[in-house]
Structures are given as structure tokens and as C-alpha cells.
Short mmCIF file of N, CA, C and O in Angstrom, two decimals:
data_model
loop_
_atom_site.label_atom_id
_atom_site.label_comp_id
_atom_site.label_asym_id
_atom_site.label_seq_id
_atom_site.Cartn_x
_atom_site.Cartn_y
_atom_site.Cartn_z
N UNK A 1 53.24 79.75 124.95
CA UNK A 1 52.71 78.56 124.33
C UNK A 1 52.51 78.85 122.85
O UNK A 1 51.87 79.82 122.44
N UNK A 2 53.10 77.93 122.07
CA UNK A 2 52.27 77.96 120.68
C UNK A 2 52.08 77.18 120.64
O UNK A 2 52.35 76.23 121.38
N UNK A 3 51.09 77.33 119.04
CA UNK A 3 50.55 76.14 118.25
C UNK A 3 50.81 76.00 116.89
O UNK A 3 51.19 76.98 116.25
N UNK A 4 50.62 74.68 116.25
CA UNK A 4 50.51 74.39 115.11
C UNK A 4 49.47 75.33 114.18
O UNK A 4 48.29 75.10 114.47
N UNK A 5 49.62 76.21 113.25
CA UNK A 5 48.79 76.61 112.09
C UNK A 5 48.06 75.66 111.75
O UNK A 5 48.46 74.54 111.41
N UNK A 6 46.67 76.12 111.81
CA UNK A 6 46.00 75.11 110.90
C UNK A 6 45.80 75.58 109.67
O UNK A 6 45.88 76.77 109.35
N UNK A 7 45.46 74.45 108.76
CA UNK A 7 45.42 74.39 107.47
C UNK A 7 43.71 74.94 107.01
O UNK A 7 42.76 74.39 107.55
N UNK A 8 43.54 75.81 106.20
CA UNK A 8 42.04 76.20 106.00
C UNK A 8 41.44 74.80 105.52
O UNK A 8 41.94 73.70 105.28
N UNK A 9 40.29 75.27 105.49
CA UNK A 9 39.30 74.17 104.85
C UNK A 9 39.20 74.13 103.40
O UNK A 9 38.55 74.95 102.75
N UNK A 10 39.84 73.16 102.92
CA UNK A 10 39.63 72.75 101.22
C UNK A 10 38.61 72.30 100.66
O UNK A 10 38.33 71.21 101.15
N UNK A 11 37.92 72.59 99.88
CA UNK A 11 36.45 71.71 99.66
C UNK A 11 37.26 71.37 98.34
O UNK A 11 38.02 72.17 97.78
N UNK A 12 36.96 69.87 97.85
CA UNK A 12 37.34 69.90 96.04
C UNK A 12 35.77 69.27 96.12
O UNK A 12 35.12 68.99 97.13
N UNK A 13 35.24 69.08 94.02
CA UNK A 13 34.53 68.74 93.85
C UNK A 13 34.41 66.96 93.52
O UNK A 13 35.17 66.29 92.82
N UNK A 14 33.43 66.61 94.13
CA UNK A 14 33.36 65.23 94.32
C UNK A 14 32.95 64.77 92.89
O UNK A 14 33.62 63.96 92.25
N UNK A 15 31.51 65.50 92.30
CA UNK A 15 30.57 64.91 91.55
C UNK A 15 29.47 66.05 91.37
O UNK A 15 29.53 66.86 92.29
N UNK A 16 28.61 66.28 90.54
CA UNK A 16 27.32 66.96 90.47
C UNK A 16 26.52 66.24 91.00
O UNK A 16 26.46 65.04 90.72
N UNK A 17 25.78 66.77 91.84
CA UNK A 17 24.57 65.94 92.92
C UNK A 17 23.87 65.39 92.54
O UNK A 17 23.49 64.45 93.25
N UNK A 18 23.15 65.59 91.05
CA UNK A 18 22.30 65.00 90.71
C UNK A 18 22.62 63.30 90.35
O UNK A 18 21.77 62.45 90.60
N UNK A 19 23.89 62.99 89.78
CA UNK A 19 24.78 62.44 89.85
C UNK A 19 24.89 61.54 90.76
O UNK A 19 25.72 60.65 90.55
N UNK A 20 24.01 61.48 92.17
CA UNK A 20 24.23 60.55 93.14
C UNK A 20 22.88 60.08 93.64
O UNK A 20 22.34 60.57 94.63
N UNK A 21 22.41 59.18 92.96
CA UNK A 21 21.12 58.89 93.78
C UNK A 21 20.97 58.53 94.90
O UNK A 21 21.92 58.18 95.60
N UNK A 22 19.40 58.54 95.43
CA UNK A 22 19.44 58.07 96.78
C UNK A 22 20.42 56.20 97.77
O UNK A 22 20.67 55.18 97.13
N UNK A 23 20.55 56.29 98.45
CA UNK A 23 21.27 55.07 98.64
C UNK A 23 22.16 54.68 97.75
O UNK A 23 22.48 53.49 97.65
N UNK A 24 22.65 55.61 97.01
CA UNK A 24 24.58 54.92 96.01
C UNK A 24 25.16 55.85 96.41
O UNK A 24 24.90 57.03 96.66
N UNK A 25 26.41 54.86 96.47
CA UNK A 25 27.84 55.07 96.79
C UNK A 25 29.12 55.62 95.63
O UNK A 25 29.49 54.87 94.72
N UNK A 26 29.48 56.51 95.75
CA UNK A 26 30.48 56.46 94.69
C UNK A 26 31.89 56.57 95.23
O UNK A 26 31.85 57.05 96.36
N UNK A 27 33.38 56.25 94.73
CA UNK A 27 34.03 56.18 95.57
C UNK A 27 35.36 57.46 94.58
O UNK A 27 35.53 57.48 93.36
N UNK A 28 35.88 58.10 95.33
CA UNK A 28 36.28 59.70 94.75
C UNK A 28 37.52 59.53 95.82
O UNK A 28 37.52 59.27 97.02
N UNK A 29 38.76 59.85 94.69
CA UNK A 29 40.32 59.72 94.87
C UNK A 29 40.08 61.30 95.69
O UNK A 29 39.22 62.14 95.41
N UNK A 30 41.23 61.37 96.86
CA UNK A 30 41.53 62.47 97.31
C UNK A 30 42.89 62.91 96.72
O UNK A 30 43.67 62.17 96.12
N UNK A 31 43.05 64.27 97.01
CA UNK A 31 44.50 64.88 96.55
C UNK A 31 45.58 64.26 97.28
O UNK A 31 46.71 64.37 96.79
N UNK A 32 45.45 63.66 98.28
CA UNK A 32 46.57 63.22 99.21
C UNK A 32 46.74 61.51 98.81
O UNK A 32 47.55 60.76 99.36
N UNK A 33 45.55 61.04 97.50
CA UNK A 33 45.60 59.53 97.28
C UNK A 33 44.95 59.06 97.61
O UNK A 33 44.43 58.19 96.92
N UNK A 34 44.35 59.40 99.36
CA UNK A 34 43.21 58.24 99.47
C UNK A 34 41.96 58.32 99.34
O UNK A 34 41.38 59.36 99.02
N UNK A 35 41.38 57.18 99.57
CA UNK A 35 40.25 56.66 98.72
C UNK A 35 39.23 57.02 99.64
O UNK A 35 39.33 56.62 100.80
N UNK A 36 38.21 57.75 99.28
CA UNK A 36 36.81 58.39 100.09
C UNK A 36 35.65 57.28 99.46
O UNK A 36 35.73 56.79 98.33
N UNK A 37 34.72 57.05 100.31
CA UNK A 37 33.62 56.11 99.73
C UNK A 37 32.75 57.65 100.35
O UNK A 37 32.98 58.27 101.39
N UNK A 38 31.77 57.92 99.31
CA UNK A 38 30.98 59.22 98.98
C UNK A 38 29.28 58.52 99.04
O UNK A 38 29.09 57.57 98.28
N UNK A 39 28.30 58.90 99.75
CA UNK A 39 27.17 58.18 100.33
C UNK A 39 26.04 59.53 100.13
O UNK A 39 26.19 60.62 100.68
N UNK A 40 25.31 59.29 99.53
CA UNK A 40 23.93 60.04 99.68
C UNK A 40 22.68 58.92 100.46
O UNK A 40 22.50 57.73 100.20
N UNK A 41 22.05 59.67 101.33
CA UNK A 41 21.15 58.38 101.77
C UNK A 41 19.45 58.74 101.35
O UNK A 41 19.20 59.69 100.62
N UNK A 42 18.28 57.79 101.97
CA UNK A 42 17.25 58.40 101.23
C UNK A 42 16.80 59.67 101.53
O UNK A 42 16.07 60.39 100.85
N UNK A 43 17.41 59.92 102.86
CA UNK A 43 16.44 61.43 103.53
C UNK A 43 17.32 62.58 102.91
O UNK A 43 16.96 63.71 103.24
N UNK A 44 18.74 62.45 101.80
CA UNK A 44 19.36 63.43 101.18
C UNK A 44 20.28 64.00 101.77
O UNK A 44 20.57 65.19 101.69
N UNK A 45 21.00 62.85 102.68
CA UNK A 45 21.90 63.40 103.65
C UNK A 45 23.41 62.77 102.72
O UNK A 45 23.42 61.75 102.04
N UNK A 46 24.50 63.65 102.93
CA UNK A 46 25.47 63.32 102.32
C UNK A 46 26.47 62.67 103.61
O UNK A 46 26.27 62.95 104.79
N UNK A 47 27.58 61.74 103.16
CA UNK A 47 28.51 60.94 104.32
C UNK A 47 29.77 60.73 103.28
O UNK A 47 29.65 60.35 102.12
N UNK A 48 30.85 61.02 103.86
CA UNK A 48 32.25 60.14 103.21
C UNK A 48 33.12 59.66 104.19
O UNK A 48 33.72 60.22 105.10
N UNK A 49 33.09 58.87 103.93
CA UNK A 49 34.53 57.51 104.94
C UNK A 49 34.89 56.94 104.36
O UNK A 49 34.21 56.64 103.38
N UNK A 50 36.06 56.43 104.49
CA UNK A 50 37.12 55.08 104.26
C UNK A 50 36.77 54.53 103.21
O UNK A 50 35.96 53.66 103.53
N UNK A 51 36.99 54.54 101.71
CA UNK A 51 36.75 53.64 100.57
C UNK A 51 37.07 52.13 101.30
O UNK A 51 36.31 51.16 101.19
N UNK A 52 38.41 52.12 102.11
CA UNK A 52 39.09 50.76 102.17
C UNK A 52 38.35 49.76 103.44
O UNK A 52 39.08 49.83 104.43
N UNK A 53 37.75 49.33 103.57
CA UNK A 53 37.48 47.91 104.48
C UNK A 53 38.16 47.48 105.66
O UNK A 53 38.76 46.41 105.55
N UNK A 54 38.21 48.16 106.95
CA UNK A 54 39.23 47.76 107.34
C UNK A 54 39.81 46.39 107.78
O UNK A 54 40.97 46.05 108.04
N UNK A 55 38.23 45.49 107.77
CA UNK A 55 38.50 44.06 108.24
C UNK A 55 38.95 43.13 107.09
O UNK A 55 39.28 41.96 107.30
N UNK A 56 38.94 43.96 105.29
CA UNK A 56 39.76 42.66 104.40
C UNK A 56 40.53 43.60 103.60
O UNK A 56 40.67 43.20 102.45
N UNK A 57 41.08 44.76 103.85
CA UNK A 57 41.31 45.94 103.31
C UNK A 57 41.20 46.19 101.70
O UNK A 57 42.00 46.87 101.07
N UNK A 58 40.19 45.59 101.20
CA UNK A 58 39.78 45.98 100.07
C UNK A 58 38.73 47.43 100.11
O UNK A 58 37.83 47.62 100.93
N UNK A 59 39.12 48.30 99.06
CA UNK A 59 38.33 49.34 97.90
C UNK A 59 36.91 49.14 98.03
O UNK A 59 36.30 49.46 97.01
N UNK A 60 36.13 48.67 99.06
CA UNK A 60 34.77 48.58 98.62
C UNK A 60 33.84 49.19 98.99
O UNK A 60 32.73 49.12 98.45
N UNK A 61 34.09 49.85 99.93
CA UNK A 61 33.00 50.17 101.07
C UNK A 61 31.77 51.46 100.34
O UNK A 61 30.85 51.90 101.04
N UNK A 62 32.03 51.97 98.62
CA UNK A 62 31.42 52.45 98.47
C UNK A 62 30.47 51.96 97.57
O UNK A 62 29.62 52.74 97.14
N UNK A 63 30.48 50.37 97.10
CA UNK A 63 29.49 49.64 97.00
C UNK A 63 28.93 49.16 98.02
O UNK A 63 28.40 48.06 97.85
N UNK A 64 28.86 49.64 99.10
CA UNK A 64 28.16 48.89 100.37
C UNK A 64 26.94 49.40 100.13
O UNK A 64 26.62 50.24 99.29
N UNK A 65 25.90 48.51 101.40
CA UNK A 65 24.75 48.95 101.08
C UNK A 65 24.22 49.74 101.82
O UNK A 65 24.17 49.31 102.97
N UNK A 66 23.75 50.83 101.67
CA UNK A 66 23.54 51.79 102.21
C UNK A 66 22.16 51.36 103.61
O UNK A 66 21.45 50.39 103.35
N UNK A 67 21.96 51.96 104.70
CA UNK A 67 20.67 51.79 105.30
C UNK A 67 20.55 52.25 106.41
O UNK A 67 20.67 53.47 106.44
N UNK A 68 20.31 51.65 107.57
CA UNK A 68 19.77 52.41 108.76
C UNK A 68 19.92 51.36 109.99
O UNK A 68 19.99 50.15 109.78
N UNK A 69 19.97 51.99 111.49
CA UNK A 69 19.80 51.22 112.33
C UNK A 69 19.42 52.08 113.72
O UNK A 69 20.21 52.75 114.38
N UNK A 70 18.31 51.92 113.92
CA UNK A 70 17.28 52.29 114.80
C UNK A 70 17.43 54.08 114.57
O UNK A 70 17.81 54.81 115.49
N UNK A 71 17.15 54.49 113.51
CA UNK A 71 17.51 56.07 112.25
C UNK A 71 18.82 56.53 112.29
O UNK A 71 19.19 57.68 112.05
N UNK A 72 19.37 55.75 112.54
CA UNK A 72 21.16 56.00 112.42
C UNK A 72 21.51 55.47 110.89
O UNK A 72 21.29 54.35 110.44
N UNK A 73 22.19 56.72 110.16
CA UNK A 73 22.41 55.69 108.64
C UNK A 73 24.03 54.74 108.94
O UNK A 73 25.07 54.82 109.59
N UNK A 74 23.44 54.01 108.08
CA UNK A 74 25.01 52.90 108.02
C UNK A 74 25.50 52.83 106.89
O UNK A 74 25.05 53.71 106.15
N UNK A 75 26.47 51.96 106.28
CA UNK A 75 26.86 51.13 105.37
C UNK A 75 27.11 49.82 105.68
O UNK A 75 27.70 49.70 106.75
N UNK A 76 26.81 48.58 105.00
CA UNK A 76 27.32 47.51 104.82
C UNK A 76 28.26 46.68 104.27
O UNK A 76 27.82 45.85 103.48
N UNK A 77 29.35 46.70 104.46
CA UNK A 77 30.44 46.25 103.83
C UNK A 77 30.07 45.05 102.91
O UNK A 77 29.75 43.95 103.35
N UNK A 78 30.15 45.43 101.37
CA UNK A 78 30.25 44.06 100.69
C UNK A 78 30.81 42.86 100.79
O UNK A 78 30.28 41.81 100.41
N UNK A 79 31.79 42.97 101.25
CA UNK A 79 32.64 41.76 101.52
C UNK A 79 31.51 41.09 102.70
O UNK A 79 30.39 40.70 102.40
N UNK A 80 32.13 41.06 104.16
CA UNK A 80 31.82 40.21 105.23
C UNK A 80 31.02 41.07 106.04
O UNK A 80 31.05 41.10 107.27
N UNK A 81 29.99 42.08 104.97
CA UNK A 81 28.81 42.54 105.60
C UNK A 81 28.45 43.19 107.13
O UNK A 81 27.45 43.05 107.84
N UNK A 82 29.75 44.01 107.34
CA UNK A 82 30.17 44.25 108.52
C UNK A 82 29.18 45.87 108.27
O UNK A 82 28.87 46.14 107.11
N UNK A 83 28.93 46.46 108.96
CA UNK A 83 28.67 47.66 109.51
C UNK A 83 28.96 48.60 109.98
O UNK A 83 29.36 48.59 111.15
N UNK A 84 28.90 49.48 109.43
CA UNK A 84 29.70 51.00 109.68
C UNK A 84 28.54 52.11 109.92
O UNK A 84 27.55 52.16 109.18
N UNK A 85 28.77 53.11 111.15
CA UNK A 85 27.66 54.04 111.31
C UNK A 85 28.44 55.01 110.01
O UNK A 85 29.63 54.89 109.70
N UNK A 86 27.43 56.01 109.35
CA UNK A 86 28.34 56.62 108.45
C UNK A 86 28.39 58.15 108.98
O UNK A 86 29.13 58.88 108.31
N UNK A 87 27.91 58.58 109.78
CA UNK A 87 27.75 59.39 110.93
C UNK A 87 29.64 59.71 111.27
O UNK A 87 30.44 60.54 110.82
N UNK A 88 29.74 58.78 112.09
CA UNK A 88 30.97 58.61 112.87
C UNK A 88 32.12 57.61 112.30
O UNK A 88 33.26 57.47 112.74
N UNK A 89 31.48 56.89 111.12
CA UNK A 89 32.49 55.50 110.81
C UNK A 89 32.38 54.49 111.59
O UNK A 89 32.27 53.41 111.01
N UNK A 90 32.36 54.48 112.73
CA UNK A 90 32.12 53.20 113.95
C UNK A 90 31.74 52.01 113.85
O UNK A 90 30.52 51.84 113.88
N UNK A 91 32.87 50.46 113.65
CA UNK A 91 31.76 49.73 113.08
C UNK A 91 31.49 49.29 114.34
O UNK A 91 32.08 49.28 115.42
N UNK A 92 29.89 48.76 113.70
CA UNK A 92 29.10 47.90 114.67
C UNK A 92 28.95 46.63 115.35
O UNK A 92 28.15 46.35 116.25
N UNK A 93 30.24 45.56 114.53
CA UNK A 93 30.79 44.94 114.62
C UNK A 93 31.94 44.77 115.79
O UNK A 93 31.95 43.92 116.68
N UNK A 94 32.77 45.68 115.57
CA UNK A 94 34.26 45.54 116.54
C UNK A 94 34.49 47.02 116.92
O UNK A 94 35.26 47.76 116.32
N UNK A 95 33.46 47.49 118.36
CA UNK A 95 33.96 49.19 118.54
C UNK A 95 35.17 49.84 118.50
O UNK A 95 35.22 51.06 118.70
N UNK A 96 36.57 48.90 118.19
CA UNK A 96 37.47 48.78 118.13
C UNK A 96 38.09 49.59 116.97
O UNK A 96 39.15 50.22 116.87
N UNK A 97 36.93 49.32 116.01
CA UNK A 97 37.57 49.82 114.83
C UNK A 97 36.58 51.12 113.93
O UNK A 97 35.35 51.07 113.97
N UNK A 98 37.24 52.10 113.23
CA UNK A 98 36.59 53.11 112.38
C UNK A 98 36.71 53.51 111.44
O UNK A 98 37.91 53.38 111.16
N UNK A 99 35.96 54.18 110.30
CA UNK A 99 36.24 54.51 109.42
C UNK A 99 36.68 55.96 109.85
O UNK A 99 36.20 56.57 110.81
N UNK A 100 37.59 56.38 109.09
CA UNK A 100 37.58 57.86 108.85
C UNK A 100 36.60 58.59 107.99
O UNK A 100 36.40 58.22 106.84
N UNK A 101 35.90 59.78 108.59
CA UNK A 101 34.89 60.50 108.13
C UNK A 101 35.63 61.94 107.58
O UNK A 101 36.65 62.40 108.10
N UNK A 102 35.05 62.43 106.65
CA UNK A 102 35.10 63.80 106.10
C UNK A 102 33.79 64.64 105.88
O UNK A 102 32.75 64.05 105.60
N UNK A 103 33.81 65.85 105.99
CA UNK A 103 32.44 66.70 106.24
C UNK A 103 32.30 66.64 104.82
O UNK A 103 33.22 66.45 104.02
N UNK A 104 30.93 66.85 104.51
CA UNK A 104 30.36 66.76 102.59
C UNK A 104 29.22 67.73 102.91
O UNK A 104 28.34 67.62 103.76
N UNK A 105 29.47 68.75 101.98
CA UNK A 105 28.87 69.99 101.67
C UNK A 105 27.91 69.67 99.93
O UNK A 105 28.24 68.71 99.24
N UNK A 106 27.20 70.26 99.66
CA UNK A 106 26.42 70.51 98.77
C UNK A 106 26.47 71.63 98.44
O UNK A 106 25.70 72.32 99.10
N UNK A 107 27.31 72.46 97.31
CA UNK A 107 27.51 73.62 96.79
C UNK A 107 27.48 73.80 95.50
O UNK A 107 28.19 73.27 94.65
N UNK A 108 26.26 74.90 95.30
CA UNK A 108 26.31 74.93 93.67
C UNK A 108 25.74 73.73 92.94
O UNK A 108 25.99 73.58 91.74
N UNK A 109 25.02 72.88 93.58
CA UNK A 109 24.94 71.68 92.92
C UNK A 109 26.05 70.68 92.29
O UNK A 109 26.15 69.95 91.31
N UNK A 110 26.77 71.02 93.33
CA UNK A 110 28.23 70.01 93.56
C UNK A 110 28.03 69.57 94.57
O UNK A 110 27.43 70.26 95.40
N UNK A 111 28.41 68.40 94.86
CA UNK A 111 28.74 67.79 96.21
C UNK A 111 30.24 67.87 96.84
O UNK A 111 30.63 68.61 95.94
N UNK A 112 31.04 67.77 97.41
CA UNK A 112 32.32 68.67 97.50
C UNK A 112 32.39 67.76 98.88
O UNK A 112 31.43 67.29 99.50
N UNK A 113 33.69 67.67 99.14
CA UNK A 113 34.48 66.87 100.04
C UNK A 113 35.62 67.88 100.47
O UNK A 113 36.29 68.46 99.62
N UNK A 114 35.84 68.06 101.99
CA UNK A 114 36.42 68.71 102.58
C UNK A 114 37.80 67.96 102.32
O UNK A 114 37.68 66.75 102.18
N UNK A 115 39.27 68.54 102.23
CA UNK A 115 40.35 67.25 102.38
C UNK A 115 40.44 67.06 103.93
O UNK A 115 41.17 66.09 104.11
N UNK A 116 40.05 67.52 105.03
CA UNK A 116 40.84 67.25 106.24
C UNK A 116 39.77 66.33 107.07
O UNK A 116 38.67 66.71 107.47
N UNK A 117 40.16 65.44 107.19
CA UNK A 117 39.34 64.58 108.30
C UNK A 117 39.25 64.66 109.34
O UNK A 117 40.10 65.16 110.07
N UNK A 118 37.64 63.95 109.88
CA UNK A 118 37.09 64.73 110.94
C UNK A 118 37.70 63.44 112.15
O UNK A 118 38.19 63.85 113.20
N UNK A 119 37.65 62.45 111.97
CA UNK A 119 38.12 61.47 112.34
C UNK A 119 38.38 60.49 111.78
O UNK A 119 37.83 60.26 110.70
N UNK A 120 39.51 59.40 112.46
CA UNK A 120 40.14 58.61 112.55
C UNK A 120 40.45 57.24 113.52
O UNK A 120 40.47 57.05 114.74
N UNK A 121 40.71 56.23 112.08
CA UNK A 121 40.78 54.74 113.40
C UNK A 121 41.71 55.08 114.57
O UNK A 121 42.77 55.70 114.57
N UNK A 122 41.06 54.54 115.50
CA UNK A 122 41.88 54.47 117.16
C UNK A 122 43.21 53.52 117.10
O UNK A 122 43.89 53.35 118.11
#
């Protein structure tokens, strides 16, 4: 039996942490092009998923509004205010559908984005 090589873990730098206040979003190009929406929340937890929307596929999701649901953090899609766990991506809306998530490290007083995703829409 073999397997596929995996690829190590890439961290690039997102932003300097200080750089991200509590509840904002910033949204940070990956090397491969796509678009990460980058999330600090109030308890100082870091999240990145899907810049793109999947229900109007617009760029926005890292002006969403950041918050909570029963201590689960979310986002709120600007557009049609849809809901995303930022945990898992999952919206709350249509279990149907997800954001893709990436692990976010805090190094050096960088915030840093892994390139390989942890998951993906079904």
C-alpha cells in the first residue's frame, strides 16, 4: 500500500495581532489566491474561513459580524445575514452548506494562517 506525501505545514503571516481587534474581521489573500476571512473574537480566539459567501458568492464574510450562539462563536454574513459557526464553518442556516476553515496560530506577535485546510464544503 502507499500513500500520497503530505505537504508540511506552511504558516504565512496574516497581520501583527495587535492589528486585529476584538470582534474584526480582516480578509488576507492566500498563496494559492483564495480569499481567507481572518476573525479574532472577544475571548481572543483566532478563526479563518471562506472570505466568499456561499449563498451570494460575494468577498464579504470578513465584514460579517462577529458573535456567538449558545458560546459557540459565529459570523454573520453581511449580505442575507446568514450564519456561519466559525469553529467548523457550518452554516446555521442550510447544514448543507460550509465554509472552509484554516488553523490560525499566534506567533511572535503575528497571527499566521496555515495554507492547508482543515475543511471543506460537502
Amino acid at each position: 500500500m502507499t500513500t500520497a506525501p503530505t505537504q508540511p505545514a506552511v504558516w504565512i503571516n496574516a497581520c501583527p495581532a495587535h492589528r486585529l481587534g476584538p470582534a474584526d474581521g480582516a480578509a488576507v489573500l492566500m498563496p494559492d489566491g483564495r480569499q481567507v476571512a481572518l476573525f479574532r473574537t472577544l475571548d481572543d480566539q483566532y478563526y479563518a474561513v471562506d472570505n466568499i459567501d456561499p449563498f451570494t458568492h460575494a468577498a464579504v464574510i470578513s465584514r460579517g459580524i462577529v458573535g456567538d450562539r449558545g458560546g459557540e462563536p459565529t459570523v454573520a454574513s453581511p449580505m442575507l445575514k446568514n450564519v456561519f459557526l466559525l469553529r467548523t464553518g457550518l452554516s446555521l442556516d442550510d447544514k448543507t452548506v460550509r465554509l472552509t476553515t484554516w488553523p490560525v496560530r499566534v506567533h511572535q506577535a503575528t497571527i499566521q494562517i496555515n495554507t492547508r485546510a482543515e475543511q471543506g464544503t460537502p
